[in-house]
Each structure stands twice: as structure tokens, then as C-alpha cells.
Amino acid sequence: MATIIDKKQKRRCIALSCMKLITSCCIKDLTISQLAKEANVGKGTIYEYFMDKEDIVLELTQALYEEYKQITNKKMSCLQNAKEKIYYSFNSLYESEFSMHRKILNIFMGICHYRDNISYKRFKKRLYKERLILFTSLVEKGVEEKILKEDTKNLAKILLNSFSSFFVIFLFYNNTKKITKEINRFLDYVVR
Amino acid sequence: MATIIDKKQKRRCIALSCMKLITSCCIKDLTISQLAKEANVGKGTIYEYFMDKEDIVLELTQALYEEYKQITNKKMSCLQNAKEKIYYSFNSLYESEFSMHRKILNIFMGICHYRDNISYKRFKKRLYKERLILFTSLVEKGVEEKILKEDTKNLAKILLNSFSSFFVIFLFYNNTKKITKEINRFLDYVVR
Amino acid sequence: MATIIDKKQKRRCIALSCMKLITSCCIKDLTISQLAKEANVGKGTIYEYFMDKEDIVLELTQALYEEYKQITNKKMSCLQNAKEKIYYSFNSLYESEFSMHRKILNIFMGICHYRDNISYKRFKKRLYKERLILFTSLVEKGVEEKILKEDTKNLAKILLNSFSSFFVIFLFYNNTKKITKEINRFLDYVVR
Amino acid sequence: MATIIDKKQKRRCIALSCMKLITSCCIKDLTISQLAKEANVGKGTIYEYFMDKEDIVLELTQALYEEYKQITNKKMSCLQNAKEKIYYSFNSLYESEFSMHRKILNIFMGICHYRDNISYKRFKKRLYKERLILFTSLVEKGVEEKILKEDTKNLAKILLNSFSSFFVIFLFYNNTKKITKEINRFLDYVVR
DNA sequence: TATGAATGAGGATTCATTCAT
DNA sequence: GATGAATGAATCCTCATTCAT
């Protein structure tokens, strides 16, 4: 039992050690040797804990996603009304403290375009599900507070689509101010 | 002059010859040798016309994009009113005849996540610009025909964001029926 | 007959066109394409007139050797006595006007270390022979003028060995002033 | 510490394994694959220890140079007087047991004509310096024993120039008997 | 005779993966 | 469990050479 926990911890620890390297280089050009050196472990050790390069990125994405969730949930619970929560749930990702998280998400999405294995799919589904739950609850609250007129289910999905859309657009602009503007324009249209 | 045209033509011709191979394999695992063989030219010839693998994908994406534009413009001009045109502009991409186009677009977008050179940027800007012009004109017409209440500029951008969002969602579902449903749900919400 | 002369002339002309390129780049890294472009002819044309890269260097070396001979013979005939002629025959190669000639000779010698075909051998023999004839006549004159005490034959060979030695040393120092100093030290030792 | 010594030893070991191949083929036509096979190591291993082909030749030249020095120093210490030592220091290189050493030296010199990196320069300087020290001490001894009349410094340099010259001439003749004759003719002229 | 587009053999180099320590 | 030296398959890319025009 203890060793399994250790194994998970070490996996995460190695992945986090590689964060800087992964976000600063093109993932395509990174080698296992470089990653092992960055994490201060032997090449063989990498193979103890990861299938390949993409597996490290997955672990790193999960780590940062969980951190993002923890921080934003905390802040969200301090916000008073549904409107503020909805705006925050869209905008928080583009705050400066999450620049690393955005970078990793970009790299993760890039890998998704060519990689389609189980662990990747599973994490994508989890991301989708958890976001949908969040937006569903926010829409419910919004309808209660009468800032949203829509029936619950559809609007939550539209919000989810738009949320991911904005991230894609962000990768195009690569400008957080611009994307924040676009987001608020959209939310002003949807929310009363 | 003649040779320049020939060079452009041959570039396109080679890229199109590689279409099947590119869409059926994982681009990451494709080699220049395989592509050269598929196009029935020597390896050296590939290097005569392309910088690398990604350059071939770019050419292919451009070729299919232009074909898509030509076909959809033609059909669009037969449609009577703004509402139909808007729905068509969103849904056409998911018709079965454009399955190849969707595949290429997926591969192209995957490459965008790690590649950031001039020709890729240029084409991305062109895509963005041309789509924005289309949606702007459709919104104008929609407002004229009183099926859209919004001020022109903002709605066009929202449509554009949603359009690209739907494609990202499609890559997740990989199910044209589902995405068509989502699109129509969204458009029913926006259009009267 | 005319065409043969033309062929020889064109061969020389192409080789001379490549002089700058050959002396400024490392011969190992030069390609036939580059040489053809530099000479403003097609790649196929190069093959009409030359066996390979080394053949161009040979032609260029011959051209510059003949030029060197012509210029130095002229100047030598103006010199009054054997002593002056001997000193000039050693030092002239290191005058600034012959920097190109030295460079080519270096490249030619480098090729000799791995290439051993007939035309290269023939030219090396010719160089050796002509220099020996020159030094033999200078020694004869020197003995007549009583500035050399030695029997003719041996000294001519020693001079020839030293002459080529100095060039090898020059390639090591790559400093004309230093080599001139060494040469004069040596000749002061040999000549009264 | 141990690994550094091992690395140096393995480097030398690989280079020595390639000796036969390097001296029997034209270095220009040798491939890393052939060298790796000859040394019974993988291609990747070659790159672990060497920059390129020329780096192997450098290592081999150094190995054989050190062997040559060791053998000749030993024999030289048995010789009685300066005259014998001077003659031996010139002639030893052309003894049959050093045919490999001559071949490598030829190849090394050929590479010097187009390669000018630090490690090559450093070794060339070392060669020059050590030979100059040897000849200086021999000239000193010769003056003591009154077989040389010259002032010490100049003659040592002249001997050094001639020594290298003779090797160049040898590459032309490729005939040890002839070169030995030339050497003795020269030394008879210099030494009383 | 001159050309240069097309070629593909072949060499350089990389790097994921193994396995003895 | 951790390591990193050794490996060689795999891929890149070059460039001498050909040959139809």
C-alpha cells in the first residue's frame, strides 16, 4: 500500500520537476534524456514511472488541473451571487497566476490531436464531466436568482462549449486581455 | 513565370497525392520516405517543394479549404434567406462529403499547438478573417430580415467563436450527428 | 581543333570563376551545385568539363601556378645576381599579391593526401621537375658567382626540400612575416 | 574520477581498433558505420566518445605518436654521441616498424588542410613544441661535442623545418630508401 | 551543347529502450 | 529500486549524377 502511494507521489514529483522544461520547449523536440536530467533521475527511472513523454505531460496536466480547481473553488466559495461566479468561472483561467496551467493545457490539447489512448480519453472525459457539473449548478443558481431565463440543461452545455471555444481562441490571440474582453462580451449577452 | 506556376501546381499536386496517407495514419509516425512513395516522387523531390512534413499538411489544408469554400459558396448562393444561410454555414462542415476536410483540419490544428512559423500563422489569420467576413455579412442580412436583434459586430464574433468551438467539441465527440444537434440547439437559441 | 581549344578555355574559365568560392569555403563542404551556380553554368555543364570537385581544384591550381610562374619569371629576369635571384625565388610566394595562390596550393596539397589519380600525380611531378630545374640553374649561377661553395646537384635538392618545407611550415604559422624571417635565416646560413 | 579515466581509455581503445581500417581505406570514403563495426561497438557509442570521423583520427594519431616517442626515446638513450642521436632522430620515422605511424601522420596532415578546430591546433602545437625541445637539446649536445659549429637556436629550427620537410617529400616519393638517402645527404651537409 | 528538375543511394545523427550493475 | 552506458533501428537530409528537353 505504502509503495503504491509512493509510486504515485514520485510520478507526480517527476512530472512537476519537468514543468519548466516542458513549457519552455517544443514538446516534439524534447527527449527522454533531457526530461530525466531535468528531473534529476536516471533515464531508466523515467521508464519505471511513465509509458512515454506524453504520459509525463498527462501527469503534469492532471497535477496543474487539480491545483487550478482547488484554488478557484476556494475563491468561488467567497463570491456572493451566481452572476459573479459565472464570470469568475470563465475568466479565472486567464489570470496571470495560471499562465503555466494554460501552457500545459495547450500542450495537452496538441497531443490529443494525434494521441487517443485510454488514459488520455479518461482524463478528457473527467475534465468535460466536472466542468459540466460546475456549469449546471451555476445555471441552476442563475435561474433561481433570475439572471438567466433559460432552461437549465441547454444553457449549461452552451456555456461549456463557449468556455472551451474561448480557450481555443486564446491560443490564437495569445492575449489574455483580448480574450477577457471577448468573454465578457459573450457573458453580457447571455446573462441579464 | 511559367516555372513558378508549375512549382505551385506541383506543390499542390504532391500534397493532394498524400491526402489518403496523411488522413489515415498518425502524422507523427509518417516519414518523408512514405510520403514520397505515396506521391510517386523521389525523396529529394519532396525537399524541392516542401520544408518538412508539416509544410505538406499546410499545403493540403489550404487545398481542401479552398475546395470547401468553393462548394459551400455555390450552395449558399442558392439558399433563400439569412436563417437558412446561417444554419448552412454552421452545419455544412459536418456533411459526409467533407469528412476529409474535417480530418485535415484536425491534423492542421494539432500541428498548430507546437508549430508557430510564419506560413502557419498567415494561413490561420486568413481563415479567421474570411470566416469573420462571412459571419458579418450573414448577421447584417439577419438583422435586415429581422431574425437577429443584435448589433452587427458583436454577434458576428460570437458566431465565429462558437463555430470554432463546435469543431473542437466535434473532435471530442467525433460524431457528426451529435454535433449537428448541438449546433442547432445553439442556433435556435440565437436566431429567432 | 577549334572546339578542343574552346573546351580547354572554358574549363579554365569555369575553374577561375570558382576561385573565390573555393578559397573562402572549406572544399569538403562545397557542392557541385554551388560551384555551378558560382560559375554561372548548369550542373550538367560542370560534368561536361570536369570529372569532379577535385578536378576543378586541379585546373585552378594549374591556372594560378602558371600565372605565378609568368609573373615571377619576369621579375627574376630583372634581378642582377644569383644571390638576389635565390632569395627572390624563396620569398616571392609569400608576397601579398600571391595570397590566392598560397590558398589554392594549400587546398591542392590537402587533396593530395587522399587523392592519388594520374592527373594529380602528373601535375605534382611537373611542379617538382620545374622547381628542380630552376634551383639547379640558380645553384650553377651561384657557384659561378662564388656565393655557393657546394657541388651543384645536392644543393639544388636541398633547396627544393627546404622550399617545400617552408610552405608546410607556413601553413602551420599562417604568417607571412614569420616565414619570410625563417627563410632568410635559412638562406643566410646557406649562401655566403 | 574512475569513469573519466575509463572514458579516456575507451576512447583510445576504439580509435586503436580502427587503425587498420583507417590506414587501409581512403579516409574520405570511410563511414561512421564501418568504423563502429570495425571497433565492435554500436554507431551510437562512437558518438558517445567522438565528435566525428576526424576526431577518431586525432585520437589515433596521438596514440601512435606517444608510442613512437616512447620507443624512440628508449633507443635514443642507448646511443653514445650527439651525431648518432641526430641521425637517429631524423631516420627513425622511416624504419619499417613505424610504417603505421607514417600512414596515420599522412592522414592527419591531410585533415589539417581543411580542418582547423581547437583540438587539432592544440595537438599540432604540442608536436611542434616537443620536437623543437628535442632538436634544441641535440644541437646543444652537438655544439658541446664540436660536431656542430652553429649557434644553438637557429640550427634547432632549421633542423625542425627540414625534418617536417622530409616527411612531406616522403609522401611524394613514398619510398623510405630514397628519403633516407636524402636525409643523410642533408645531415652530412649540416653535421661535420 | 547546355541545362536543371528529378532522383535515391547512402551517410550522419538521433534517441527510445534495454539491461547489467 | 535506480541507473546510465550501450545500442541500432529509424529517420533525416544531402548531393552527385542522370537525362529529357
Short mmCIF file of C-alpha atoms in Angstrom, two decimals, chain D residues 5-68:
data_model
loop_
_atom_site.label_atom_id
_atom_site.label_comp_id
_atom_site.label_asym_id
_atom_site.label_seq_id
_atom_site.Cartn_x
_atom_site.Cartn_y
_atom_site.Cartn_z
CA ILE D 5 39.74 7.50 -16.89
CA ASP D 6 37.53 4.80 -18.34
CA LYS D 7 36.16 7.25 -20.88
CA LYS D 8 39.66 8.22 -21.99
CA GLN D 9 40.71 4.59 -22.13
CA LYS D 10 37.67 3.55 -24.13
CA ARG D 11 38.20 6.45 -26.49
CA ARG D 12 41.73 5.31 -27.15
CA CYS D 13 40.69 1.68 -27.35
CA ILE D 14 38.08 2.41 -30.02
CA ALA D 15 40.50 4.56 -32.01
CA LEU D 16 43.15 1.82 -31.95
CA SER D 17 40.61 -0.76 -33.09
CA CYS D 18 40.02 1.37 -36.17
CA MET D 19 43.71 1.65 -37.06
CA LYS D 20 43.79 -1.00 -39.75
CA LEU D 21 40.64 0.26 -41.41
CA ILE D 22 41.73 3.89 -41.31
CA THR D 23 45.14 3.20 -42.79
CA SER D 24 43.90 0.87 -45.48
CA CYS D 25 41.00 2.93 -46.83
CA CYS D 26 40.73 6.47 -48.05
CA ILE D 27 39.55 8.40 -45.01
CA LYS D 28 37.15 10.35 -47.21
CA ASP D 29 35.24 7.20 -48.09
CA LEU D 30 35.11 5.79 -44.56
CA THR D 31 31.77 5.91 -42.79
CA ILE D 32 30.91 6.01 -39.13
CA SER D 33 29.07 2.72 -39.65
CA GLN D 34 32.20 1.00 -40.94
CA LEU D 35 34.30 2.38 -38.10
CA ALA D 36 31.73 1.30 -35.50
CA LYS D 37 31.61 -2.19 -36.95
CA GLU D 38 35.42 -2.38 -37.02
CA ALA D 39 35.59 -1.35 -33.37
CA ASN D 40 32.82 -3.78 -32.46
CA VAL D 41 30.63 -1.10 -30.93
CA GLY D 42 27.33 0.45 -31.90
CA LYS D 43 27.12 3.57 -34.03
CA GLY D 44 25.69 5.45 -31.06
CA THR D 45 28.72 4.51 -28.98
CA ILE D 46 31.02 6.19 -31.48
CA TYR D 47 29.08 9.42 -30.98
CA GLU D 48 29.40 8.95 -27.23
CA TYR D 49 33.18 9.19 -27.48
CA PHE D 50 33.92 11.15 -30.63
CA MET D 51 32.71 14.29 -32.36
CA ASP D 52 33.20 12.84 -35.83
CA LYS D 53 35.48 10.81 -38.06
CA GLU D 54 38.31 13.32 -37.80
CA ASP D 55 38.16 13.10 -34.02
CA ILE D 56 38.91 9.38 -34.24
CA VAL D 57 41.89 10.07 -36.47
CA LEU D 58 43.16 12.65 -33.96
CA GLU D 59 42.93 10.15 -31.11
CA LEU D 60 44.68 7.53 -33.20
CA THR D 61 47.42 9.94 -34.22
CA GLN D 62 48.01 10.85 -30.58
CA ALA D 63 48.13 7.19 -29.55
CA LEU D 64 50.67 6.30 -32.23
CA TYR D 65 52.67 9.46 -31.64
CA GLU D 66 53.03 8.56 -27.98
CA GLU D 67 54.08 5.05 -28.87
CA TYR D 68 56.63 6.38 -31.37
#
